[in-house]
Tab-separated table of C-alpha atoms and ligand atoms in Angstrom:
chain	number	residue	atom	x	y	z
A	79	MET	CA	110.488	122.557	98.920
A	80	GLU	CA	108.439	121.637	95.884
A	81	ARG	CA	108.655	118.031	94.783
A	82	LEU	CA	108.581	116.688	91.271
A	83	TYR	CA	107.492	113.147	90.569
A	84	LEU	CA	109.051	111.700	87.425
A	85	GLU	CA	107.919	108.420	85.945
A	86	THR	CA	110.572	105.672	85.963
A	87	ASN	CA	110.595	102.019	85.055
A	88	GLU	CA	113.781	101.265	86.906
A	89	HIS	CA	113.785	99.277	90.099
A	90	ARG	CA	115.642	100.264	93.283
A	91	LYS	CA	116.159	103.961	92.684
A	92	ALA	CA	117.388	105.703	95.816
A	93	SER	CA	114.438	108.012	96.122
A	94	GLU	CA	111.214	106.749	94.683
A	95	CYS	CA	107.579	106.860	95.574
A	96	PHE	CA	104.331	105.243	94.508
A	97	LEU	CA	101.669	107.431	92.985
A	98	ILE	CA	98.240	105.835	93.266
A	99	ILE	CA	94.874	107.016	92.001
A	100	GLY	CA	92.346	105.052	93.964
A	101	GLY	CA	88.980	103.649	93.065
A	102	ASN	CA	89.620	100.901	90.512
A	103	HIS	CA	88.414	97.341	90.964
A	104	LEU	CA	91.018	94.588	90.632
A	105	ASN	CA	90.490	91.843	88.089
A	106	GLY	CA	92.783	89.186	86.652
A	107	GLU	CA	95.567	86.837	87.695
A	108	VAL	CA	98.677	87.264	89.820
A	109	GLU	CA	101.576	84.847	90.112
A	110	ILE	CA	102.860	84.689	93.697
A	111	ASP	CA	106.644	84.847	94.107
A	112	CYS	CA	108.935	82.660	96.192
A	113	ALA	CA	108.918	83.614	99.865
A	114	LYS	CA	111.309	86.286	101.074
A	115	ASN	CA	111.352	84.831	104.575
A	116	SER	CA	112.300	81.431	103.164
A	117	LEU	CA	114.955	82.686	100.803
A	118	LEU	CA	116.819	84.764	103.389
A	119	PRO	CA	117.690	81.889	105.779
A	120	ILE	CA	118.261	79.542	102.826
A	121	ILE	CA	120.822	81.961	101.383
A	122	ALA	CA	122.477	82.018	104.823
A	123	ALA	CA	122.454	78.196	104.851
A	124	THR	CA	124.427	78.094	101.591
A	125	ILE	CA	127.402	79.167	103.734
A	126	LEU	CA	127.439	75.550	104.953
A	127	VAL	CA	127.444	74.113	101.432
A	128	GLU	CA	130.565	73.229	99.486
A	129	GLY	CA	129.291	73.209	95.927
A	130	GLU	CA	126.963	75.125	93.680
A	131	VAL	CA	123.441	75.885	94.845
A	132	GLU	CA	120.829	76.955	92.329
A	133	LEU	CA	117.826	78.746	93.819
A	134	ARG	CA	115.133	78.848	91.174
A	135	LYS	CA	112.863	81.806	90.429
A	136	VAL	CA	114.259	84.197	93.011
A	137	PRO	CA	112.557	87.619	93.004
A	138	LEU	CA	114.812	90.652	93.378
A	139	TYR	CA	113.665	91.575	96.875
A	140	SER	CA	116.152	94.150	98.110
A	141	ASP	CA	116.772	92.000	101.232
A	142	VAL	CA	117.792	89.114	98.962
A	143	LEU	CA	120.226	91.399	97.137
A	144	VAL	CA	121.807	92.398	100.469
A	145	MET	CA	122.148	88.719	101.439
A	146	CYS	CA	123.941	88.176	98.096
A	147	ASP	CA	126.312	91.041	98.981
A	148	ILE	CA	126.927	89.328	102.320
A	149	ILE	CA	127.785	86.011	100.624
A	150	ARG	CA	130.179	87.805	98.267
A	151	HIS	CA	131.764	89.692	101.156
A	152	LEU	CA	132.444	86.388	102.915
A	153	GLY	CA	134.264	85.081	99.839
A	154	GLY	CA	131.435	83.144	98.210
A	155	LYS	CA	129.939	83.671	94.750
A	156	ALA	CA	126.378	84.846	94.200
A	157	VAL	CA	125.180	85.623	90.683
A	158	PHE	CA	121.858	85.671	88.912
A	159	ASN	CA	121.400	83.504	85.845
A	160	GLY	CA	118.095	84.805	84.537
A	161	GLU	CA	115.589	84.272	87.342
A	162	ASN	CA	117.809	81.735	89.124
A	163	LEU	CA	120.269	82.681	91.833
A	164	ILE	CA	123.508	80.681	91.751
A	165	ILE	CA	125.524	80.615	94.967
A	166	ASP	CA	128.806	78.855	95.525
A	167	CYS	CA	130.411	79.137	98.944
A	168	SER	CA	133.181	76.578	98.268
A	169	GLY	CA	135.808	79.308	98.500
A	170	LEU	CA	134.371	81.082	101.548
A	171	ASP	CA	137.294	82.527	103.489
A	172	LYS	CA	136.015	85.268	105.801
A	173	ASN	CA	134.173	85.011	109.086
A	174	CYS	CA	133.460	88.677	109.729
A	175	LEU	CA	130.359	90.637	108.800
A	176	PRO	CA	130.847	94.404	109.144
A	177	ASN	CA	128.222	96.805	110.380
A	178	GLU	CA	127.560	98.272	106.892
A	179	LEU	CA	126.220	94.913	105.748
A	180	SER	CA	124.677	93.607	108.980
A	181	ALA	CA	122.808	96.763	109.833
A	182	SER	CA	120.789	96.920	106.632
A	183	VAL	CA	118.809	93.686	107.132
A	184	ARG	CA	117.483	91.626	110.035
A	185	SER	CA	118.429	88.433	108.234
A	186	SER	CA	122.158	89.196	108.533
A	187	ILE	CA	121.948	87.554	111.971
A	188	PHE	CA	121.079	84.258	110.228
A	189	THR	CA	124.697	84.077	109.107
A	190	LEU	CA	125.972	83.763	112.687
A	191	GLY	CA	125.087	80.049	112.978
A	192	PRO	CA	126.400	78.959	109.571
A	193	ILE	CA	129.601	81.067	109.705
A	194	LEU	CA	130.369	79.763	113.190
A	195	GLY	CA	129.539	76.204	112.135
A	196	ARG	CA	131.726	76.316	109.073
A	197	MET	CA	134.670	78.468	110.238
A	198	ARG	CA	134.460	77.642	113.971
A	199	SER	CA	134.534	81.372	114.723
A	200	ALA	CA	132.427	84.353	113.698
A	201	LYS	CA	132.375	88.114	114.151
A	202	VAL	CA	129.011	89.548	113.151
A	203	ALA	CA	127.713	93.083	113.732
A	204	TYR	CA	124.217	93.482	115.160
A	205	PRO	CA	121.423	93.101	112.610
A	206	GLY	CA	119.170	95.859	111.304
A	207	GLY	CA	115.778	95.438	109.664
A	208	CYS	CA	112.413	97.145	109.967
A	209	ASP	CA	111.935	99.343	113.020
A	210	ILE	CA	108.970	97.474	114.515
A	211	GLY	CA	110.235	96.989	118.051
A	212	LEU	CA	113.314	96.100	120.047
A	213	ARG	CA	113.934	92.812	118.236
A	214	PRO	CA	116.562	91.402	120.614
A	215	ILE	CA	118.721	88.423	119.633
A	216	ASP	CA	119.108	86.953	123.120
A	217	LEU	CA	117.450	83.652	122.129
A	218	HIS	CA	119.855	83.238	119.212
A	219	LEU	CA	122.858	83.851	121.464
A	220	LYS	CA	121.580	81.681	124.326
A	221	GLY	CA	121.128	78.748	121.938
A	222	VAL	CA	124.539	79.280	120.340
A	223	ARG	CA	126.109	79.226	123.823
A	224	GLU	CA	124.174	76.071	124.709
A	225	LEU	CA	125.772	74.413	121.681
A	226	GLY	CA	129.184	75.095	123.204
A	227	ALA	CA	130.207	78.390	121.632
A	228	LYS	CA	131.859	81.148	123.602
A	229	VAL	CA	130.033	84.388	122.800
A	230	VAL	CA	131.209	87.895	123.668
A	231	GLU	CA	129.301	91.060	122.763
A	232	LYS	CA	131.647	94.006	122.328
A	233	ASN	CA	131.672	97.294	120.395
A	234	GLY	CA	128.571	96.462	118.371
A	235	TYR	CA	129.819	93.039	117.350
A	236	ILE	CA	129.064	89.488	118.397
A	237	TYR	CA	132.244	87.465	118.670
A	238	ALA	CA	131.631	83.728	118.735
A	239	SER	CA	134.279	81.072	118.994
A	240	GLY	CA	133.441	77.462	118.421
A	241	GLU	CA	136.415	75.289	119.361
A	242	LYS	CA	134.167	73.438	121.783
A	243	LEU	CA	130.935	73.183	119.806
A	244	LYS	CA	128.849	70.206	120.867
A	245	SER	CA	125.428	68.884	119.929
A	246	GLY	CA	122.698	68.756	122.575
A	247	ASP	CA	119.188	69.767	123.565
A	248	ILE	CA	117.947	73.353	123.384
A	249	ILE	CA	114.650	74.534	124.770
A	250	LEU	CA	113.551	77.866	123.321
A	251	SER	CA	111.626	79.947	125.853
A	252	PHE	CA	109.751	81.509	122.902
A	253	PRO	CA	109.402	79.977	119.424
A	254	SER	CA	111.406	82.655	117.618
A	255	VAL	CA	111.547	82.112	113.861
A	256	GLY	CA	115.033	83.537	113.443
A	257	ALA	CA	116.521	81.784	116.493
A	258	THR	CA	115.098	78.431	115.361
A	259	GLU	CA	116.622	78.892	111.897
A	260	ASN	CA	119.988	80.079	113.197
A	261	LEU	CA	120.311	77.166	115.605
A	262	MET	CA	119.181	74.625	112.992
A	263	MET	CA	121.968	75.834	110.700
A	264	LEU	CA	124.615	75.789	113.418
A	265	ALA	CA	123.568	72.298	114.527
A	266	VAL	CA	123.950	71.005	110.958
A	267	ALA	CA	127.686	71.697	111.275
A	268	ILE	CA	128.090	69.960	114.643
A	269	GLU	CA	128.676	66.215	114.855
A	270	GLY	CA	125.905	64.362	116.709
A	271	GLU	CA	122.219	64.913	117.410
A	272	THR	CA	120.793	68.297	118.408
A	273	ARG	CA	117.160	68.721	119.364
A	274	ILE	CA	115.431	72.094	119.414
A	275	PHE	CA	112.337	72.052	121.603
A	276	ASN	CA	109.547	74.631	121.310
A	277	PRO	CA	110.812	75.749	117.894
A	278	ALA	CA	108.951	78.116	115.608
A	279	ARG	CA	106.501	76.213	113.397
A	280	GLU	CA	106.228	78.712	110.590
A	281	PRO	CA	106.216	77.049	107.135
A	282	GLU	CA	109.525	78.760	106.322
A	283	ILE	CA	111.149	76.462	108.907
A	284	ASN	CA	109.960	73.435	106.905
A	285	ASP	CA	111.374	75.021	103.782
A	286	LEU	CA	114.771	75.487	105.428
A	287	GLN	CA	114.657	71.870	106.590
A	288	ASP	CA	113.828	70.737	103.027
A	289	PHE	CA	116.691	72.795	101.620
A	290	ILE	CA	119.243	71.424	104.097
A	291	ASN	CA	118.070	67.872	103.391
A	292	ALA	CA	118.259	68.472	99.618
A	293	CYS	CA	121.939	69.325	100.231
A	294	GLY	CA	122.505	66.011	102.037
A	295	GLY	CA	121.733	67.103	105.614
A	296	ASP	CA	119.546	65.210	108.062
A	297	VAL	CA	116.918	67.420	109.705
A	298	SER	CA	113.445	66.309	110.745
A	299	GLY	CA	110.545	67.523	112.861
A	300	ALA	CA	109.970	70.980	111.348
A	301	GLY	CA	106.373	71.983	112.030
A	302	SER	CA	106.249	69.888	115.223
A	303	ASN	CA	107.305	70.683	118.796
A	304	ALA	CA	110.856	69.384	118.327
A	305	ILE	CA	113.315	69.637	115.473
A	306	VAL	CA	116.014	66.973	115.324
A	307	ILE	CA	119.261	67.706	113.530
A	308	LYS	CA	121.773	64.939	112.932
A	309	GLY	CA	124.774	67.111	112.290
A	310	GLY	CA	128.237	66.723	110.866
A	311	LYS	CA	127.214	65.692	107.350
A	312	LYS	CA	128.987	67.466	104.514
A	313	LEU	CA	126.474	69.466	102.502
A	314	HIS	CA	126.614	69.388	98.703
A	315	GLY	CA	125.126	71.646	96.055
A	316	THR	CA	121.543	71.319	94.871
A	317	SER	CA	118.796	72.992	92.886
A	318	PHE	CA	115.894	74.249	95.006
A	319	LYS	CA	112.782	76.389	94.675
A	320	ALA	CA	111.557	78.142	97.815
A	321	MET	CA	107.909	77.998	98.897
A	322	PRO	CA	105.378	80.645	97.783
A	323	ASP	CA	105.322	83.856	99.801
A	324	ARG	CA	102.348	83.576	102.160
A	325	ILE	CA	102.546	87.251	103.125
A	326	GLU	CA	102.524	88.411	99.499
A	327	THR	CA	99.592	86.023	98.981
A	328	GLY	CA	97.777	87.520	101.968
A	329	THR	CA	98.458	91.060	100.793
A	330	TYR	CA	96.855	90.413	97.378
A	331	ILE	CA	93.919	88.651	99.013
A	332	ILE	CA	93.294	91.668	101.249
A	333	ALA	CA	93.786	94.077	98.316
A	334	SER	CA	91.172	92.162	96.315
A	335	VAL	CA	88.656	92.230	99.178
A	336	MET	CA	89.182	95.965	99.647
A	337	CYS	CA	89.053	96.978	95.982
A	338	GLY	CA	86.378	94.564	94.808
A	339	GLY	CA	86.540	92.538	91.616
A	340	GLU	CA	87.638	89.027	90.750
A	341	VAL	CA	91.261	88.022	91.292
A	342	VAL	CA	92.980	84.667	90.895
A	343	LEU	CA	96.249	84.060	92.737
A	344	LYS	CA	98.441	81.361	91.239
A	345	ASN	CA	101.384	79.477	92.730
A	346	CYS	CA	100.303	79.896	96.342
A	347	ASN	CA	99.792	77.486	99.208
A	348	PRO	CA	96.258	78.153	100.518
A	349	GLN	CA	96.919	76.152	103.710
A	350	HIS	CA	99.601	78.638	104.744
A	351	ASN	CA	96.925	81.352	104.732
A	352	ASN	CA	94.280	79.484	106.731
A	353	ALA	CA	94.265	82.009	109.586
A	354	LEU	CA	93.605	84.863	107.135
A	355	LEU	CA	91.068	82.962	105.057
A	356	SER	CA	89.007	82.055	108.108
A	357	LYS	CA	88.912	85.728	109.214
A	358	LEU	CA	87.865	86.878	105.763
A	359	SER	CA	84.946	84.471	105.631
A	360	LYS	CA	82.995	87.179	107.525
A	361	THR	CA	83.679	89.983	105.082
A	362	ALA	CA	81.010	89.251	102.441
A	363	CYS	CA	83.432	88.175	99.745
A	364	LYS	CA	83.724	84.701	98.270
A	365	ILE	CA	87.118	83.027	98.486
A	366	THR	CA	87.750	79.585	97.047
A	367	ALA	CA	90.988	77.635	97.187
A	368	LYS	CA	92.065	74.615	95.184
A	369	ASP	CA	95.565	73.151	94.849
A	370	ASP	CA	97.876	76.152	94.428
A	371	ILE	CA	95.187	78.634	93.417
A	372	ILE	CA	93.104	81.072	95.449
A	373	LYS	CA	90.209	82.931	93.841
A	374	ILE	CA	88.689	86.024	95.437
A	375	GLU	CA	85.348	87.407	94.303
A	376	ALA	CA	84.351	90.635	96.017
A	377	ARG	CA	81.202	92.380	94.860
A	378	SER	CA	80.312	94.768	97.663
A	379	ARG	CA	81.804	96.826	100.472
A	380	PRO	CA	83.485	94.461	102.953
A	381	ILE	CA	81.872	93.828	106.319
A	382	SER	CA	84.167	94.053	109.346
A	383	PHE	CA	86.091	90.850	110.110
A	384	GLY	CA	85.541	91.544	113.817
A	385	GLU	CA	88.701	90.903	115.807
A	386	VAL	CA	92.133	89.669	114.901
A	387	GLU	CA	95.100	88.962	117.195
A	388	THR	CA	98.559	88.207	115.888
A	389	ALA	CA	100.227	85.019	117.104
A	390	VAL	CA	102.921	82.572	116.108
A	391	TYR	CA	102.021	80.139	113.310
A	392	PRO	CA	99.435	78.717	112.781
A	393	GLY	CA	97.959	81.838	114.407
A	394	PHE	CA	97.365	85.070	112.528
A	395	PRO	CA	100.653	86.411	111.058
A	396	THR	CA	101.980	89.670	112.456
A	397	ASP	CA	103.171	90.515	108.936
A	398	LEU	CA	99.530	90.866	107.839
A	399	GLN	CA	98.481	92.980	110.793
A	400	ALA	CA	98.995	96.339	109.032
A	401	PRO	CA	97.219	95.231	105.817
A	402	MET	CA	94.294	94.016	107.992
A	403	THR	CA	94.116	97.464	109.597
A	404	ALA	CA	93.828	98.972	106.112
A	405	LEU	CA	91.024	96.515	105.309
A	406	ALA	CA	89.228	97.368	108.563
A	407	SER	CA	89.459	101.069	107.656
A	408	VAL	CA	87.035	100.604	104.770
A	409	SER	CA	84.930	97.755	106.167
A	410	ASP	CA	81.434	98.273	107.476
A	411	GLY	CA	81.525	98.298	111.295
A	412	TYR	CA	84.110	98.352	114.065
A	413	SER	CA	87.185	96.077	114.021
A	414	LEU	CA	89.795	95.274	116.628
A	415	VAL	CA	93.390	94.442	115.724
A	416	VAL	CA	95.769	93.262	118.454
A	417	GLU	CA	99.520	93.028	117.834
A	418	ASN	CA	101.148	90.569	120.221
A	419	LEU	CA	104.596	90.018	118.718
A	420	PHE	CA	106.228	93.358	118.028
A	421	GLU	CA	105.760	96.324	120.353
A	422	ALA	CA	106.183	99.098	117.755
A	423	ARG	CA	104.280	97.791	114.798
A	424	SER	CA	101.598	100.426	114.414
A	425	LYS	CA	103.445	103.315	112.800
A	426	HIS	CA	101.285	102.964	109.695
A	427	VAL	CA	98.297	104.107	111.779
A	428	GLY	CA	99.481	107.729	111.839
A	429	GLU	CA	99.756	107.651	108.046
A	430	LEU	CA	96.340	106.016	107.608
A	431	LEU	CA	94.835	108.820	109.707
A	432	LYS	CA	96.023	111.273	107.022
A	433	MET	CA	93.850	109.352	104.551
A	434	GLY	CA	90.716	109.851	106.610
A	435	CYS	CA	90.730	106.575	108.525
A	436	ASP	CA	89.025	106.500	111.912
A	437	ILE	CA	91.535	104.617	114.078
A	438	LYS	CA	92.705	104.642	117.661
A	439	THR	CA	95.746	102.704	118.783
A	440	ARG	CA	97.536	102.152	122.075
A	441	ASN	CA	99.898	99.464	123.358
A	442	GLY	CA	99.406	97.275	120.312
A	443	ILE	CA	95.607	97.451	120.433
A	444	THR	CA	93.989	99.181	117.476
A	445	ILE	CA	90.296	99.981	117.146
A	446	ILE	CA	89.045	100.884	113.708
A	447	ASN	CA	85.709	102.355	112.732
A	448	GLY	CA	85.406	101.547	109.035
A	449	ARG	CA	84.689	104.481	106.739
A	450	GLU	CA	82.826	104.354	103.480
A	451	LYS	CA	85.417	106.594	101.884
A	452	LEU	CA	89.137	107.271	102.330
A	453	TYR	CA	90.918	110.213	100.738
A	454	GLY	CA	94.284	110.233	98.984
A	455	ALA	CA	97.180	111.904	100.833
A	456	ASP	CA	100.975	112.210	100.856
A	457	VAL	CA	102.164	109.475	103.206
A	458	PHE	CA	105.425	107.859	104.252
A	459	SER	CA	106.112	104.137	104.464
A	460	PRO	CA	107.245	103.442	108.059
A	461	ASP	CA	108.260	99.807	107.485
A	462	LEU	CA	107.752	96.985	104.988
A	463	ARG	CA	104.263	95.763	105.885
A	464	GLY	CA	103.091	99.158	107.138
A	465	GLY	CA	104.055	100.477	103.697
A	466	ALA	CA	101.998	97.730	102.047
A	467	SER	CA	98.982	98.773	104.114
A	468	LEU	CA	99.313	102.310	102.709
A	469	VAL	CA	99.374	100.944	99.158
A	470	LEU	CA	96.134	99.078	99.886
A	471	ALA	CA	94.514	102.177	101.376
A	472	GLY	CA	95.702	104.222	98.383
A	473	LEU	CA	94.072	101.786	95.956
A	474	VAL	CA	90.633	102.475	97.447
A	475	ALA	CA	91.055	106.131	98.448
A	476	GLU	CA	89.457	108.882	96.441
A	477	GLY	CA	92.054	110.911	94.531
A	478	TYR	CA	95.834	110.845	94.589
A	479	THR	CA	98.039	109.105	97.151
A	480	THR	CA	101.802	109.349	97.125
A	481	ILE	CA	103.819	106.979	99.285
A	482	GLU	CA	107.433	107.852	100.009
A	483	ASN	CA	110.208	105.668	101.424
A	484	ILE	CA	109.114	102.737	99.290
A	485	LYS	CA	112.572	101.206	99.499
A	486	LEU	CA	111.225	99.533	102.633
A	487	ILE	CA	108.352	98.030	100.608
A	488	ASP	CA	110.888	96.754	98.049
A	489	ARG	CA	112.446	94.653	100.804
A	490	GLY	CA	109.629	92.150	100.575
A	491	TYR	CA	107.433	92.803	97.527
A	492	TYR	CA	108.753	92.364	94.010
A	493	LYS	CA	107.133	94.262	91.133
A	494	LEU	CA	104.269	95.317	93.386
A	495	ALA	CA	103.231	98.238	91.157
A	496	GLU	CA	103.453	96.166	87.959
A	497	LYS	CA	101.403	93.321	89.416
A	498	LEU	CA	98.720	95.677	90.700
A	499	GLN	CA	98.689	97.555	87.375
A	500	ARG	CA	98.029	94.293	85.557
A	501	LEU	CA	95.017	93.804	87.822
A	502	GLY	CA	93.737	97.257	86.913
A	503	GLY	CA	95.115	99.245	89.851
A	504	ASP	CA	96.260	102.767	88.974
A	505	ILE	CA	99.688	102.767	90.625
A	506	LYS	CA	103.007	104.008	89.308
A	507	ARG	CA	106.559	104.006	90.629
A	508	LEU	CA	108.008	107.489	90.272
A	509	GLU	CA	111.361	109.028	90.917
A	510	ILE	CA	111.330	111.934	93.344
A	511	SER	CA	113.437	114.927	92.573
A	512	ARG	CA	113.474	118.075	94.645
A	513	ARG	CA	113.474	121.281	92.655
A	514	GLY	CA	116.486	123.397	93.455
A	515	CYS	CA	118.553	120.588	94.907
A	516	ASP	CA	120.541	119.917	91.767
A	517	SER	CA	124.105	121.061	92.157
B	1016	UD1	C1	110.595	86.651	111.347
B	1016	UD1	C2	110.212	87.246	110.007
B	1016	UD1	C3	109.277	88.428	110.197
B	1016	UD1	C4	108.073	88.019	111.033
B	1016	UD1	C5	108.512	87.331	112.321
B	1016	UD1	C6	107.351	86.753	113.117
B	1016	UD1	C7	112.188	86.815	108.673
B	1016	UD1	C8	113.341	87.386	107.927
B	1016	UD1	N1	111.425	87.697	109.336
B	1016	UD1	O1	111.286	87.669	112.052
B	1016	UD1	O2	108.843	88.865	108.911
B	1016	UD1	O3	107.346	89.180	111.370
B	1016	UD1	O4	109.408	86.248	112.015
B	1016	UD1	O5	106.634	85.870	112.329
B	1016	UD1	O6	111.927	85.630	108.615
B	1016	UD1	N2	112.573	87.683	120.124
B	1016	UD1	C9	113.287	87.804	121.292
B	1016	UD1	N3	114.576	87.354	121.321
B	1016	UD1	C10	115.164	86.778	120.227
B	1016	UD1	C11	114.419	86.648	119.059
B	1016	UD1	C12	113.127	87.118	119.023
B	1016	UD1	O7	112.785	88.328	122.277
B	1016	UD1	O8	116.337	86.377	120.332
B	1016	UD1	C13	111.195	88.198	120.076
B	1016	UD1	C14	111.054	89.359	119.077
B	1016	UD1	O9	111.420	90.580	119.651
B	1016	UD1	C15	109.586	89.286	118.734
B	1016	UD1	C16	109.288	87.793	118.784
B	1016	UD1	O10	110.348	87.203	119.534
B	1016	UD1	O11	108.854	89.929	119.744
B	1016	UD1	C17	109.202	87.151	117.427
B	1016	UD1	O12	110.445	87.297	116.753
B	1016	UD1	P1	110.999	86.219	115.741
B	1016	UD1	O13	110.046	85.084	115.631
B	1016	UD1	O14	112.410	85.939	116.090
B	1016	UD1	O15	110.945	87.032	114.388
B	1016	UD1	P2	112.121	87.289	113.358
B	1016	UD1	O16	112.872	86.030	113.117
B	1016	UD1	O17	112.865	88.519	113.726
């Protein structure tokens, strides 16, 4: 069936694509948004707060909008006042999250801890999210049980009852980001001291700690090998701005290296991107960082960064693995990319092949022979970061690239096309209509 691509300025249309004409250098400034992966658990944490929370400068990531729907479903209020998101869970009166809401985002599982903590019982359907592997929630549930909850899994729901919740020590067998956040939030609602050993150390954990403390909680140790939560304190409203998005930052850094030019990223935290910056020092571009600014100057074809292996923070972030594969595809020489966290996070490779990339991948190990030229193609975004890698490839490919299923990219990048356009990238968001389908 023939497709028509119609230009649209509206965000979040059901069926949209990006149309990219590759080859332009990128030049100018980009303001980095607040971090999606910080905002999602923080929105879940507002369930514990009796009072108004103002989250400043919240981008309209589609995952954030779903979390707002979840808050409203539970009986809380969530409204935007300009760029600020105002949430008030004082009147929260439901403890059940149905499948329609849970299944659309991974972060729905973050509500299990706070709902259980506040209501002393919770019924939450299994979470959804990007299809990048099995993504079990066993560590979340094990920790919740260790804090005294009775948990039953039945008919697609997790039923948790918390009459006997008690503080204590939890040792995570793996430093899962989501499990750490969920258990931190549950522990905030339990009288006494809870310690989480071997927690995730991602910066978003520090941000959640800072948010809880701004509401009157007592959490310490984020970023170290034990987080201590002195629970039972009533949380009050606050005004809070989440940290800059380190994955958005990384994506624009990689885009700048690939396209060439001179780009300045503002409102970022360079330290959060140390693993990426040290890899890129080999690629023949100049990157300087000062305070909250990163400047990338790229004047020639990138040289291969060599090898990169994803790991928990402060290791190389799995969320930048696909964009790094796109970079390797146009870099001079062979590169090796190893994915250690998610077993099915290489679906973008099949799409990159359509653009002329020379890539082989098996069991999370990807070998890339960088090409001087890529060619535009019709591709499909397989997941959020895989989709971003296709945008990057499209920006350097000769000719036209269309990327479908960009609703997955909208989960974690806000105004991606507009920001890239301002830098000189030729990228448009278009509405797809299929000729003959109109009733
Ligand atoms: C979060 C981020 C995601 C990022 C990931 C790793 C959010 C909303 N998402 O996801 O963007 O890619 O961290 O940095 O913050 N695991 C288990 N059992 C569990 C939980 C996790 O086996 O109960 C495994 C997962 O399958 C995966 C690994 O642990 O292999 C890492 O997962 P985790 O750190 O929990 O990532 P998420 O919180 O899902």
